[in-house]
mmCIF file of C-alpha atoms in Angstrom:
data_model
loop_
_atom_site.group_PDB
_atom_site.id
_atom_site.type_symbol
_atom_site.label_atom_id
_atom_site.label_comp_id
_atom_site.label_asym_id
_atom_site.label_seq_id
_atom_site.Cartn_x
_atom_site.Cartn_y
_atom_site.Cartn_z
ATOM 1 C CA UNK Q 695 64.510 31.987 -67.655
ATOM 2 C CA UNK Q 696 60.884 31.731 -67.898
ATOM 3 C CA UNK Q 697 60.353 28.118 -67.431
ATOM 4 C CA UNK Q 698 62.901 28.692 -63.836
ATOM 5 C CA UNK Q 699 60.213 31.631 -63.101
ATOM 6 C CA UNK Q 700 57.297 29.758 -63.526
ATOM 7 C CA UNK Q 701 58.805 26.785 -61.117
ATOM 8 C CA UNK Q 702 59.252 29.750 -58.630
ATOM 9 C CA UNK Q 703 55.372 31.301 -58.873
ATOM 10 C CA UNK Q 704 54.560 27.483 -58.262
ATOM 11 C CA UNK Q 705 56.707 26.843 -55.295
ATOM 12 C CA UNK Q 706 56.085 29.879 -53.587
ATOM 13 C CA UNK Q 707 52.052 29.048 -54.260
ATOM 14 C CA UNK Q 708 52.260 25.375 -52.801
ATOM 15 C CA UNK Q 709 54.143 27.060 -49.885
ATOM 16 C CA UNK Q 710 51.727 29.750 -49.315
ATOM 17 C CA UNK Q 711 48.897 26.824 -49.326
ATOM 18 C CA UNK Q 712 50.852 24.438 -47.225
ATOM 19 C CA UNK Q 713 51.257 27.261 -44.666
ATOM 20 C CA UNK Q 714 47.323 27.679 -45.015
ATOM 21 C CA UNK Q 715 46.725 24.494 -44.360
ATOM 22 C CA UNK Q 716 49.229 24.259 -41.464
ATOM 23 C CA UNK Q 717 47.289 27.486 -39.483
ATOM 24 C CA UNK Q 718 44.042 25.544 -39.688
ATOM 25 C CA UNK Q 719 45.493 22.505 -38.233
ATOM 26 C CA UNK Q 720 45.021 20.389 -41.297
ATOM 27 C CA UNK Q 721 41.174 21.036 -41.790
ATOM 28 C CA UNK Q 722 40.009 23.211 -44.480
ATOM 29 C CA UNK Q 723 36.354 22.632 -43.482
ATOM 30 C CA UNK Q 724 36.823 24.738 -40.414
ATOM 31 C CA UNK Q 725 34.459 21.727 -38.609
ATOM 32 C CA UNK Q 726 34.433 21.642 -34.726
ATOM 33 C CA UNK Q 727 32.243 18.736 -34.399
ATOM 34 C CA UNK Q 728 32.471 15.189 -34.461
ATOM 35 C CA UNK Q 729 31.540 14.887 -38.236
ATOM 36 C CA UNK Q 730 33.142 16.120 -40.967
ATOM 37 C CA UNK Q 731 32.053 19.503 -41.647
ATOM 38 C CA UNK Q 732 32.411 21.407 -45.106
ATOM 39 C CA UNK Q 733 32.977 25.182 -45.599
ATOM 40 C CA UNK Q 734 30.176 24.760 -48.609
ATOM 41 C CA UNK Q 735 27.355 23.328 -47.079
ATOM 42 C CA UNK Q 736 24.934 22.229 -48.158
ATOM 43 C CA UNK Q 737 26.407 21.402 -51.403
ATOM 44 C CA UNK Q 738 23.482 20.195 -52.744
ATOM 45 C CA UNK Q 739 20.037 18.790 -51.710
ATOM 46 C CA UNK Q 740 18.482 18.475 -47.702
ATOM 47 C CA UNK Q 741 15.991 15.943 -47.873
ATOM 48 C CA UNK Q 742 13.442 16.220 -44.528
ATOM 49 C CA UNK Q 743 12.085 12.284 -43.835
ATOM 50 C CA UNK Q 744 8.371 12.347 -42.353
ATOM 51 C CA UNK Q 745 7.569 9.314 -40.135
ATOM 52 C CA UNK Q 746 3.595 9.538 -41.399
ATOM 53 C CA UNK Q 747 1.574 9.658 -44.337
ATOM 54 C CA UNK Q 748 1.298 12.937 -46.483
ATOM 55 C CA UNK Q 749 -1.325 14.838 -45.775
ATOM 56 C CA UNK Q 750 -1.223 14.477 -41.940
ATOM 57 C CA UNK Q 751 -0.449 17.329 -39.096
ATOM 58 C CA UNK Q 752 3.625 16.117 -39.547
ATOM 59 C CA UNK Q 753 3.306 15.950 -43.091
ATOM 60 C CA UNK Q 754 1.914 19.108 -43.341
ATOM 61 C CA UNK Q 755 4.602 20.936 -40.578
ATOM 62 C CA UNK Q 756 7.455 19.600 -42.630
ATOM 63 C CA UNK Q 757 6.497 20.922 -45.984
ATOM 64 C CA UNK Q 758 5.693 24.356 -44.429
ATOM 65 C CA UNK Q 759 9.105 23.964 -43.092
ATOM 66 C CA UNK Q 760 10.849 22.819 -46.143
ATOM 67 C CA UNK Q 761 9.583 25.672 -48.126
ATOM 68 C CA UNK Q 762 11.267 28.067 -46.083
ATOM 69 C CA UNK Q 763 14.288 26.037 -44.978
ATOM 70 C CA UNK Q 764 14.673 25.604 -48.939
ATOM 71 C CA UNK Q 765 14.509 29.549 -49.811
ATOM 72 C CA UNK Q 766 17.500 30.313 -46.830
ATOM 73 C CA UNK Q 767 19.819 27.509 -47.583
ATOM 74 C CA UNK Q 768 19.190 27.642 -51.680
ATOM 75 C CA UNK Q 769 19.070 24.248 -52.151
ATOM 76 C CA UNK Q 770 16.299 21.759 -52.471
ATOM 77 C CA UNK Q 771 14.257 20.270 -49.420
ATOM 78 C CA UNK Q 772 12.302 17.615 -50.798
ATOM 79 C CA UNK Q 773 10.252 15.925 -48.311
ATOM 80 C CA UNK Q 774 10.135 12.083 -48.164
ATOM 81 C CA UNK Q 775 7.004 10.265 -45.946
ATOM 82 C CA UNK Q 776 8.020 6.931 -44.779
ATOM 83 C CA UNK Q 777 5.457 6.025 -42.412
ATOM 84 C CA UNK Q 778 5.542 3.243 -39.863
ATOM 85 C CA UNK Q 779 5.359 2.332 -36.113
ATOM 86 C CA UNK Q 780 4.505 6.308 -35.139
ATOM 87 C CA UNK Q 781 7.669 7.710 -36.808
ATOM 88 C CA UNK Q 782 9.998 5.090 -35.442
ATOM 89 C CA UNK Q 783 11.002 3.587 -38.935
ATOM 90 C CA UNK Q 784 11.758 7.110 -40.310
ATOM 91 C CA UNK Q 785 13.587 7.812 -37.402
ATOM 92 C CA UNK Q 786 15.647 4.777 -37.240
ATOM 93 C CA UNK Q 787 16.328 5.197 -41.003
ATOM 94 C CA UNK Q 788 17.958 8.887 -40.886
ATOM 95 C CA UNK Q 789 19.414 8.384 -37.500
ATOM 96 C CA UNK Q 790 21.991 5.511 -39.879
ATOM 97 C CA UNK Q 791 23.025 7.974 -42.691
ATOM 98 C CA UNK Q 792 25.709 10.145 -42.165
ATOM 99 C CA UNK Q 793 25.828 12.955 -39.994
ATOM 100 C CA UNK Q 794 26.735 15.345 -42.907
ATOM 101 C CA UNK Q 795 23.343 17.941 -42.825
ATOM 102 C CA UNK Q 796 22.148 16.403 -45.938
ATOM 103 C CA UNK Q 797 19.269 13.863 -44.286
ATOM 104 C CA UNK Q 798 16.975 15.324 -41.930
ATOM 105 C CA UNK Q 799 14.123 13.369 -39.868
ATOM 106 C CA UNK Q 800 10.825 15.383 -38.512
ATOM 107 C CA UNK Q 801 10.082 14.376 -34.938
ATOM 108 C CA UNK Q 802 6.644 13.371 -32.769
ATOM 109 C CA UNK Q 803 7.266 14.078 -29.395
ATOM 110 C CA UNK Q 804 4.917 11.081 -29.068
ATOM 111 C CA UNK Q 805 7.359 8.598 -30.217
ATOM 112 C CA UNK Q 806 10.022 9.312 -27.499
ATOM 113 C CA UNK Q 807 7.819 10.086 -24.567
ATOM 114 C CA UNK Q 808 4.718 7.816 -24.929
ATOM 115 C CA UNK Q 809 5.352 4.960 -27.442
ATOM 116 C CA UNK Q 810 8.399 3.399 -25.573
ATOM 117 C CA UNK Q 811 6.040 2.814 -22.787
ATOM 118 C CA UNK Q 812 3.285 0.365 -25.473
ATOM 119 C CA UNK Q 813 6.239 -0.876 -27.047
ATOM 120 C CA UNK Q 814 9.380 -3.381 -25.769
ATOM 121 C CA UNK Q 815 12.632 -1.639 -25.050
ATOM 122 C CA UNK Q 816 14.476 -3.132 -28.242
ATOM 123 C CA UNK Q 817 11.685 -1.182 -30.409
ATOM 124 C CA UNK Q 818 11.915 1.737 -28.067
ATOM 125 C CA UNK Q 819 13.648 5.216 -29.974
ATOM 126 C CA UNK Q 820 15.903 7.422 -28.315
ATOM 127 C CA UNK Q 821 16.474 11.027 -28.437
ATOM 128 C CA UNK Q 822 20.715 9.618 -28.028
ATOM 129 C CA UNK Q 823 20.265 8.514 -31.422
ATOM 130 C CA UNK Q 824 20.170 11.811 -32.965
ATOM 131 C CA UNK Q 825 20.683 15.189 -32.964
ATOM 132 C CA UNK Q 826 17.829 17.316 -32.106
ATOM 133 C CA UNK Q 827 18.517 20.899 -34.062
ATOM 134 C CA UNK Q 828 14.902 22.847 -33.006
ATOM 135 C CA UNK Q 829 11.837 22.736 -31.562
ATOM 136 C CA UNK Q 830 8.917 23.756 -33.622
ATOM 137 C CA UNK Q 831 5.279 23.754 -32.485
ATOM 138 C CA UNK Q 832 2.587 22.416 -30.126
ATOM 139 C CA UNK Q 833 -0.522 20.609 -31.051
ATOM 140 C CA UNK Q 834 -2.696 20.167 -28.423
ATOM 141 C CA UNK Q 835 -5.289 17.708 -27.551
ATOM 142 C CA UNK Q 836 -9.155 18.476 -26.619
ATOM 143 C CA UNK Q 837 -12.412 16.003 -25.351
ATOM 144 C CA UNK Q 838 -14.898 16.333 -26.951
ATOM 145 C CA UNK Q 839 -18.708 14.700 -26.716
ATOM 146 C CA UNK Q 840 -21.258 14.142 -29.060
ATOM 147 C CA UNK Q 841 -24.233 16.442 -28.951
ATOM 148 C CA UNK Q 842 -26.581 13.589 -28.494
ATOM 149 C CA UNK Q 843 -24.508 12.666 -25.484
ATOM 150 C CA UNK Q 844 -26.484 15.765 -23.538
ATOM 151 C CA UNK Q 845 -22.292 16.074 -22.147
ATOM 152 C CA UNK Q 846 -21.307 19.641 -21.774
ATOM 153 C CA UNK Q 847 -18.817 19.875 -19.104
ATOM 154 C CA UNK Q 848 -16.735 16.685 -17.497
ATOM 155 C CA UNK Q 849 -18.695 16.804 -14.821
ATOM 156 C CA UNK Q 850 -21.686 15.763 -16.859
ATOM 157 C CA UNK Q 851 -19.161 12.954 -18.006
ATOM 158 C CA UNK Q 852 -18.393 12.121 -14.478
ATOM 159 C CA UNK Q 853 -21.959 11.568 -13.793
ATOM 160 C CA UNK Q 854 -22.281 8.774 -16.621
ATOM 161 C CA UNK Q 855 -19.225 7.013 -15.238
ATOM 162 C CA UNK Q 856 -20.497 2.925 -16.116
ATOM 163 C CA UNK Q 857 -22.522 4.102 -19.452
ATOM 164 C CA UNK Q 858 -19.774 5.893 -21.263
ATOM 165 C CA UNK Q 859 -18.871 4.569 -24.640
ATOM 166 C CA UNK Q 860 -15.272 6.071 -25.486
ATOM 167 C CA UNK Q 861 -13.035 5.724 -28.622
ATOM 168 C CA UNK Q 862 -9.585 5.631 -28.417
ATOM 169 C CA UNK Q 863 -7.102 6.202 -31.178
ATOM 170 C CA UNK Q 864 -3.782 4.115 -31.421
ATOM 171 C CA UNK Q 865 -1.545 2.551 -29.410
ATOM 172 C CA UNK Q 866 1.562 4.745 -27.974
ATOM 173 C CA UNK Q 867 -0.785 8.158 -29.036
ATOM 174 C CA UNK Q 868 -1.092 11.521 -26.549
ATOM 175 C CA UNK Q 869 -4.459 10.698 -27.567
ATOM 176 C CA UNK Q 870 -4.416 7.424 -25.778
ATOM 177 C CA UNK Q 871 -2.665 8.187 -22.978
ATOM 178 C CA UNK Q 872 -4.148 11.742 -22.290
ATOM 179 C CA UNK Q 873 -7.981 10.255 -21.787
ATOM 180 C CA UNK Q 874 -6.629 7.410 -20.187
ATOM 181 C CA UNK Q 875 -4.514 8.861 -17.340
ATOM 182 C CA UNK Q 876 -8.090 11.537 -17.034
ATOM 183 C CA UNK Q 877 -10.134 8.534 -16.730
ATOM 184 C CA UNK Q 878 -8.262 7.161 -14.284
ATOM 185 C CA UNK Q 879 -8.027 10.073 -11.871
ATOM 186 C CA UNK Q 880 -11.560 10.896 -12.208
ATOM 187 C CA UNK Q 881 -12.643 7.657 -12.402
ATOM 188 C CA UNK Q 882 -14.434 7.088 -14.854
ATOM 189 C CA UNK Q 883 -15.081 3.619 -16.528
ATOM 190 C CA UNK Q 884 -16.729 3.213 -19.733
ATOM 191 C CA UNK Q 885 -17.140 0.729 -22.781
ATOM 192 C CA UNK Q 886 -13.440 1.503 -24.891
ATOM 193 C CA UNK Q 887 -14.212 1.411 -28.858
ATOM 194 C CA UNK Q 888 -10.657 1.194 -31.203
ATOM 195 C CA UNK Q 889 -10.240 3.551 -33.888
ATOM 196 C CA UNK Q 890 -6.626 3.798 -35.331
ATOM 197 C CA UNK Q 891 -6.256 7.843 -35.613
ATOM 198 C CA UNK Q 892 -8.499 10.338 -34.778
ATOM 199 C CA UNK Q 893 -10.241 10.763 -37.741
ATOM 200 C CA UNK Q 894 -12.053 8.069 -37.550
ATOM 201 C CA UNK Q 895 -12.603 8.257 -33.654
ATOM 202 C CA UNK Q 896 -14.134 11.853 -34.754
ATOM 203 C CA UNK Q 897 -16.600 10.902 -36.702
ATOM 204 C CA UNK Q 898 -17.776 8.026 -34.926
ATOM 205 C CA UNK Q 899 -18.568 11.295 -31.900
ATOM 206 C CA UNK Q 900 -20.143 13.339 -34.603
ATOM 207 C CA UNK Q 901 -22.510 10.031 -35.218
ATOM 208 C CA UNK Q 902 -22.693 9.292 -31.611
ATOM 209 C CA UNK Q 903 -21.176 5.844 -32.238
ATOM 210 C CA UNK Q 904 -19.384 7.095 -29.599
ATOM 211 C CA UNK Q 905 -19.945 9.520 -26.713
ATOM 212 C CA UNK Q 906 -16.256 11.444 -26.102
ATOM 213 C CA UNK Q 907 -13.076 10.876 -27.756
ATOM 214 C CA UNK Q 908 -9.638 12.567 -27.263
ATOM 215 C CA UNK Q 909 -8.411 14.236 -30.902
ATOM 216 C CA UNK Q 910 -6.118 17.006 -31.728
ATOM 217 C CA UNK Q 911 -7.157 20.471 -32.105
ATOM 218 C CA UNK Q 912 -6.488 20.810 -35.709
ATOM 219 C CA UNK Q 913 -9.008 17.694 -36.325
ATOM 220 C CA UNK Q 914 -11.529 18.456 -33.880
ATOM 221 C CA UNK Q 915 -11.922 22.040 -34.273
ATOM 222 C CA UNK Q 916 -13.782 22.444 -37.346
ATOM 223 C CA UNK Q 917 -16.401 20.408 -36.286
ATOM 224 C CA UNK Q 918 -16.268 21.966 -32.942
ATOM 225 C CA UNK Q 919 -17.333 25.279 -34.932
ATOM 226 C CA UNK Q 920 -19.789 23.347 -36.615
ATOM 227 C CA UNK Q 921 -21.416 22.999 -33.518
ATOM 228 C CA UNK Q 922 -21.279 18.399 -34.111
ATOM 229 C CA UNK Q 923 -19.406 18.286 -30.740
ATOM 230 C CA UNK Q 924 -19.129 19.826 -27.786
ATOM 231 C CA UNK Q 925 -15.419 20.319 -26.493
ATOM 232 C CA UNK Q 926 -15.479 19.224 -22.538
ATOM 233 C CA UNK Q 927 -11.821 20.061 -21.859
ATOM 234 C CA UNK Q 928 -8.264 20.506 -23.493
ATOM 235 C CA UNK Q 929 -5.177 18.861 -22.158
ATOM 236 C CA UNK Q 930 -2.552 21.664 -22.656
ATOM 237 C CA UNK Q 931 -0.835 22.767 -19.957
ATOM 238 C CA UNK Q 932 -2.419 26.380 -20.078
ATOM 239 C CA UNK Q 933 -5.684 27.030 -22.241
ATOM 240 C CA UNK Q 934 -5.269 26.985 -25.766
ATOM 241 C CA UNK Q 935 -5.468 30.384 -27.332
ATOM 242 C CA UNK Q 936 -7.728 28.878 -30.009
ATOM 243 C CA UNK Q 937 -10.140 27.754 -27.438
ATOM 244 C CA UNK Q 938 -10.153 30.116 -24.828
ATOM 245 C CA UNK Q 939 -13.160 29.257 -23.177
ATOM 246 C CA UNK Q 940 -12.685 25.720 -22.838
ATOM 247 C CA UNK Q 941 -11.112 25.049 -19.695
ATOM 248 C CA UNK Q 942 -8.115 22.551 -19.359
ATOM 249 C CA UNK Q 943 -7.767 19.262 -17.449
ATOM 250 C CA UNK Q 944 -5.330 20.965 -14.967
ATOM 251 C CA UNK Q 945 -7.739 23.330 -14.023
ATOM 252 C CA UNK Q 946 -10.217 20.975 -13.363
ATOM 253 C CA UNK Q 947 -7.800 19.266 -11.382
ATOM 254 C CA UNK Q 948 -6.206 16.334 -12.924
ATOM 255 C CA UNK Q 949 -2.833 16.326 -13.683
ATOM 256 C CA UNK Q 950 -2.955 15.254 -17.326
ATOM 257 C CA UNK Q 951 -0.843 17.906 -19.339
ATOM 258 C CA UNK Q 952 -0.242 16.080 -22.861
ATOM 259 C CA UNK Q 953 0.390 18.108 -26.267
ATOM 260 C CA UNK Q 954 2.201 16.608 -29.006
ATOM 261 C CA UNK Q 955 5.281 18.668 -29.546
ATOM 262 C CA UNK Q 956 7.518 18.170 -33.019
ATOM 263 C CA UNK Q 957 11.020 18.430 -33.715
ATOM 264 C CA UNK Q 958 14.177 18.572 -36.487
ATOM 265 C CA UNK Q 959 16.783 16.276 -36.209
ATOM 266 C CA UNK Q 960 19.671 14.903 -37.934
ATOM 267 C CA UNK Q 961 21.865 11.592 -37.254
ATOM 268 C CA UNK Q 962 24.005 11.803 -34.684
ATOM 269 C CA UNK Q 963 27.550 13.521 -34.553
ATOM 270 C CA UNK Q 964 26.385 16.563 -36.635
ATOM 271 C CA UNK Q 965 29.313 18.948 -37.006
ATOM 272 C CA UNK Q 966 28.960 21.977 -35.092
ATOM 273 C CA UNK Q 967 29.163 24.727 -37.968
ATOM 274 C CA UNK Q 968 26.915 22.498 -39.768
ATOM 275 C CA UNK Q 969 24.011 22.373 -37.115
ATOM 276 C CA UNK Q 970 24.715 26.155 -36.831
ATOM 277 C CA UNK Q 971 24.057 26.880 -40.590
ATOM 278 C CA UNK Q 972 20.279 24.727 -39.866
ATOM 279 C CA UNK Q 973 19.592 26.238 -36.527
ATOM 280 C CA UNK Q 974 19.972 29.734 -38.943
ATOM 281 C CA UNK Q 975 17.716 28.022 -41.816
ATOM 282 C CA UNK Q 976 15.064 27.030 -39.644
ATOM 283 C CA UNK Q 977 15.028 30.246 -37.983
ATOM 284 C CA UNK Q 978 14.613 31.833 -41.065
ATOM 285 C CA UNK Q 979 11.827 30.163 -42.162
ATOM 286 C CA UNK Q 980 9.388 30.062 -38.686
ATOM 287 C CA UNK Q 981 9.754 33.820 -39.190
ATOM 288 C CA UNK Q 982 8.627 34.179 -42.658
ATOM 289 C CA UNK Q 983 4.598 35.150 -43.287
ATOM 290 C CA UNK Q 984 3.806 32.158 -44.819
ATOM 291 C CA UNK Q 985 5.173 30.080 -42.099
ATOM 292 C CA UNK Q 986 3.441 32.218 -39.293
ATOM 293 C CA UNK Q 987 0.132 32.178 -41.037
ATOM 294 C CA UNK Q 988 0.463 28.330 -41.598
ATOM 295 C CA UNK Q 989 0.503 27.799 -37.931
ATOM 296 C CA UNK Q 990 -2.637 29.637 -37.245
ATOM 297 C CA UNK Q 991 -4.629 28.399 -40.444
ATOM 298 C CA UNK Q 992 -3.806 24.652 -38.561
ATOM 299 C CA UNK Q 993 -4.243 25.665 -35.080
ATOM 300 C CA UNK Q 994 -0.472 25.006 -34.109
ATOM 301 C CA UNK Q 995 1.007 27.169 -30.926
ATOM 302 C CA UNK Q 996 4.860 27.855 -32.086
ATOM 303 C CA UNK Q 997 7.254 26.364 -29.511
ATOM 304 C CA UNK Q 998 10.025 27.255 -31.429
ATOM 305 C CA UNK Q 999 12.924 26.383 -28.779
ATOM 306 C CA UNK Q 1000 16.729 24.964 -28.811
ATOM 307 C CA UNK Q 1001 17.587 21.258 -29.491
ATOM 308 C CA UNK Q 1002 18.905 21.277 -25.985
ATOM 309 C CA UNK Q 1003 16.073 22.393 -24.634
ATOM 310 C CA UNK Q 1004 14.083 20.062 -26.729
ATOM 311 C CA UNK Q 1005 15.725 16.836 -24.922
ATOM 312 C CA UNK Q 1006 15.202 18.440 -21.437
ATOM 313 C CA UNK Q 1007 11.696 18.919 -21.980
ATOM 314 C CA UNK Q 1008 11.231 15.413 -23.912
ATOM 315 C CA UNK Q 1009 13.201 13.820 -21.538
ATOM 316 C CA UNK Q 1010 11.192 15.336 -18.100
ATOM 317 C CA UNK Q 1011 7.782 14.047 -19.811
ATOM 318 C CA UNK Q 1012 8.818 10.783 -20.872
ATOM 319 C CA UNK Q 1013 9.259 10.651 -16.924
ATOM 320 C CA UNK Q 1014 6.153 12.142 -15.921
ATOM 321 C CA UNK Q 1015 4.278 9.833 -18.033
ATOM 322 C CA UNK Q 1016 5.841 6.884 -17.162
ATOM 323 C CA UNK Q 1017 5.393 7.696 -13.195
ATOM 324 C CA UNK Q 1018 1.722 8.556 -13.904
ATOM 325 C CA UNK Q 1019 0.913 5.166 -15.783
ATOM 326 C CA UNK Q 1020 2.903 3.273 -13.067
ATOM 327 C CA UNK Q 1021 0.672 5.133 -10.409
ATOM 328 C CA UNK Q 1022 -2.901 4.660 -12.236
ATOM 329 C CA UNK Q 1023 -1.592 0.614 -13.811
ATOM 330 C CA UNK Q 1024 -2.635 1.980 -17.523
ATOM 331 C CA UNK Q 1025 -1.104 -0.060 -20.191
ATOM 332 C CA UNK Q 1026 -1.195 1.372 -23.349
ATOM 333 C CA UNK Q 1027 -0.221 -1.582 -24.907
ATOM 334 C CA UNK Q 1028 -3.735 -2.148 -25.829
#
């Protein structure tokens, strides 16, 4: 009698779950998107790939990030650099693992709008090769002169058009492409000196090596408060709120709006409850002190928008900036 009982308990139990199973058509994960999707996730550790070396503006977004990402989901976040070709062997790399939520790549807006247009179309990355999950922030660029230079406005720079000495700072950069496309409206022609990142192009303005150079805010500023160079103009769209006084390159009339913009992703085919969970995460941790105050100790404007949004706005620049060095023949290949 009990042995016949016991084979009843079990029957009616394997029923029970087969019905289960039946009323979620035969997926326990609950998953709605292309992946496979797990009720548990993450089961264990998110790792966040970085396209540049540590210590950089990326480097230095992602960990922030990680941090807080790390506290919501409660799980590790370890970041990972693996620099190379302006993010584009970071990219590459995540955008082949599985699209599970477990690998995680930190995007440059620079490396989809600006360096397919200095690199061939076989090297070129695409935002269809990922999932973009958020937008995060907006590092803008400003130009600044050396005080030797005697430069305090662009019109001064105008003026020296044929006696400017200019660095520039890698090929495919905002940097690049911002003072470029300027220089070409205004024209302006001048004596080009390669650096390959803005701190070095920096310094060479603080020691008048140089005369101007395009750099990012979170570079330039502390030697702008130092009073070593003078800021002429900043290429944001609107004027940065951490240089209020300095007008943009809109306003002066050029149309040369160029920020660097950053990004999460994940491969491509990211299940939808998955994506939903890291949306939540990443929420979570923008809105946390230590995030907040992060962006303002580095000068970063939050532009904390949707994935979807991200692409549309990714996608319209890489446009713009391909019409504008079409109109002005700039190659940035150089």
């Amino acid at each position: 009698m009990r042995l016949a009982h016991r084979r009843a308990v079990a029957g009616a139990t394997a029923a029970v779950a087969a019905l289960t199973l039946a009323a979620c058509g035969g997926n326990v994960a609950g998953g709605s998107g292309e992946g496979e999707a797990s009720s548990d996730y993450p089961s264990g550790p998110v790792t966040l790939t970085v396209g540049q070396d540590a210590g950089g503006s990326t480097d230095l977004i992602a960990r922030a990030l990680a941090d807080g990402m790390s506290g919501d989901l409660g799980v590790s976040v370890p970041v990972v650099n693996r620099a190379g070709a302006n993010g584009a062997v970071a990219t590459q790399e995540v955008a082949g693992k599985p699209a599970d939520g477990s690998n995680l790549v930190l995007l440059n807006a620079s490396l989809i709008t600006i360096t397919p247009l200095a690199v061939s179309e076989d090297e070129a990355v695409s935002l269809d090769d990922v999932d973009v999950i958020k937008g995060l922030s907006q590092d803008d660029y400003v130009l600044v002169a050396s005080k030797k230079s005697g430069f305090e406005n662009l019109d001064d720079l105008k003026d020296a058009s044929g006696k400017v000495t200019y660095g520039t700072t890698g090929v495919g950069t905002g940097s690049q492409l911002a003072q470029a496309v300027l220089f070409a409206q205004a024209e302006i022609e001048g004596t080009s000196v390669p650096f390959d990142s803005g701190s070095p192009a920096l310094t060479a303005v603080v020691g008048d090596q140089v005369q101007v150079a395009t750099i990012q805010l979170g570079e330039a500023k502390p030697q702008i408060d130092a009073g070593n160079v003078v800021p002429l103009l900043a290429f944001s769209a609107e004027r940065n709120q951490f240089l209020p006084d300095v007008p943009t390159a809109v306003e002066e009339g050029y149309d040369v709006p160029v920020s660097q913009y950053r990004a999460l992703a994940a491969p491509k085919g990211l299940p939808d409850d998955v994506k939903a969970r890291l949306v939540e995460s990443v929420d979570a941790a923008v809105a946390e002190d230590a995030y907040t105050s992060f962006n303002e100790n580095n000068l970063l404007t939050p532009h904390e928008i949707s994935g979807e949004e991200v692409v549309e706005e990714w996608t319209a620049l890489a446009e713009k900036y391909q019409d504008l060095t079409a109109e002005y023949d700039i190659s940035l290949a150089e």
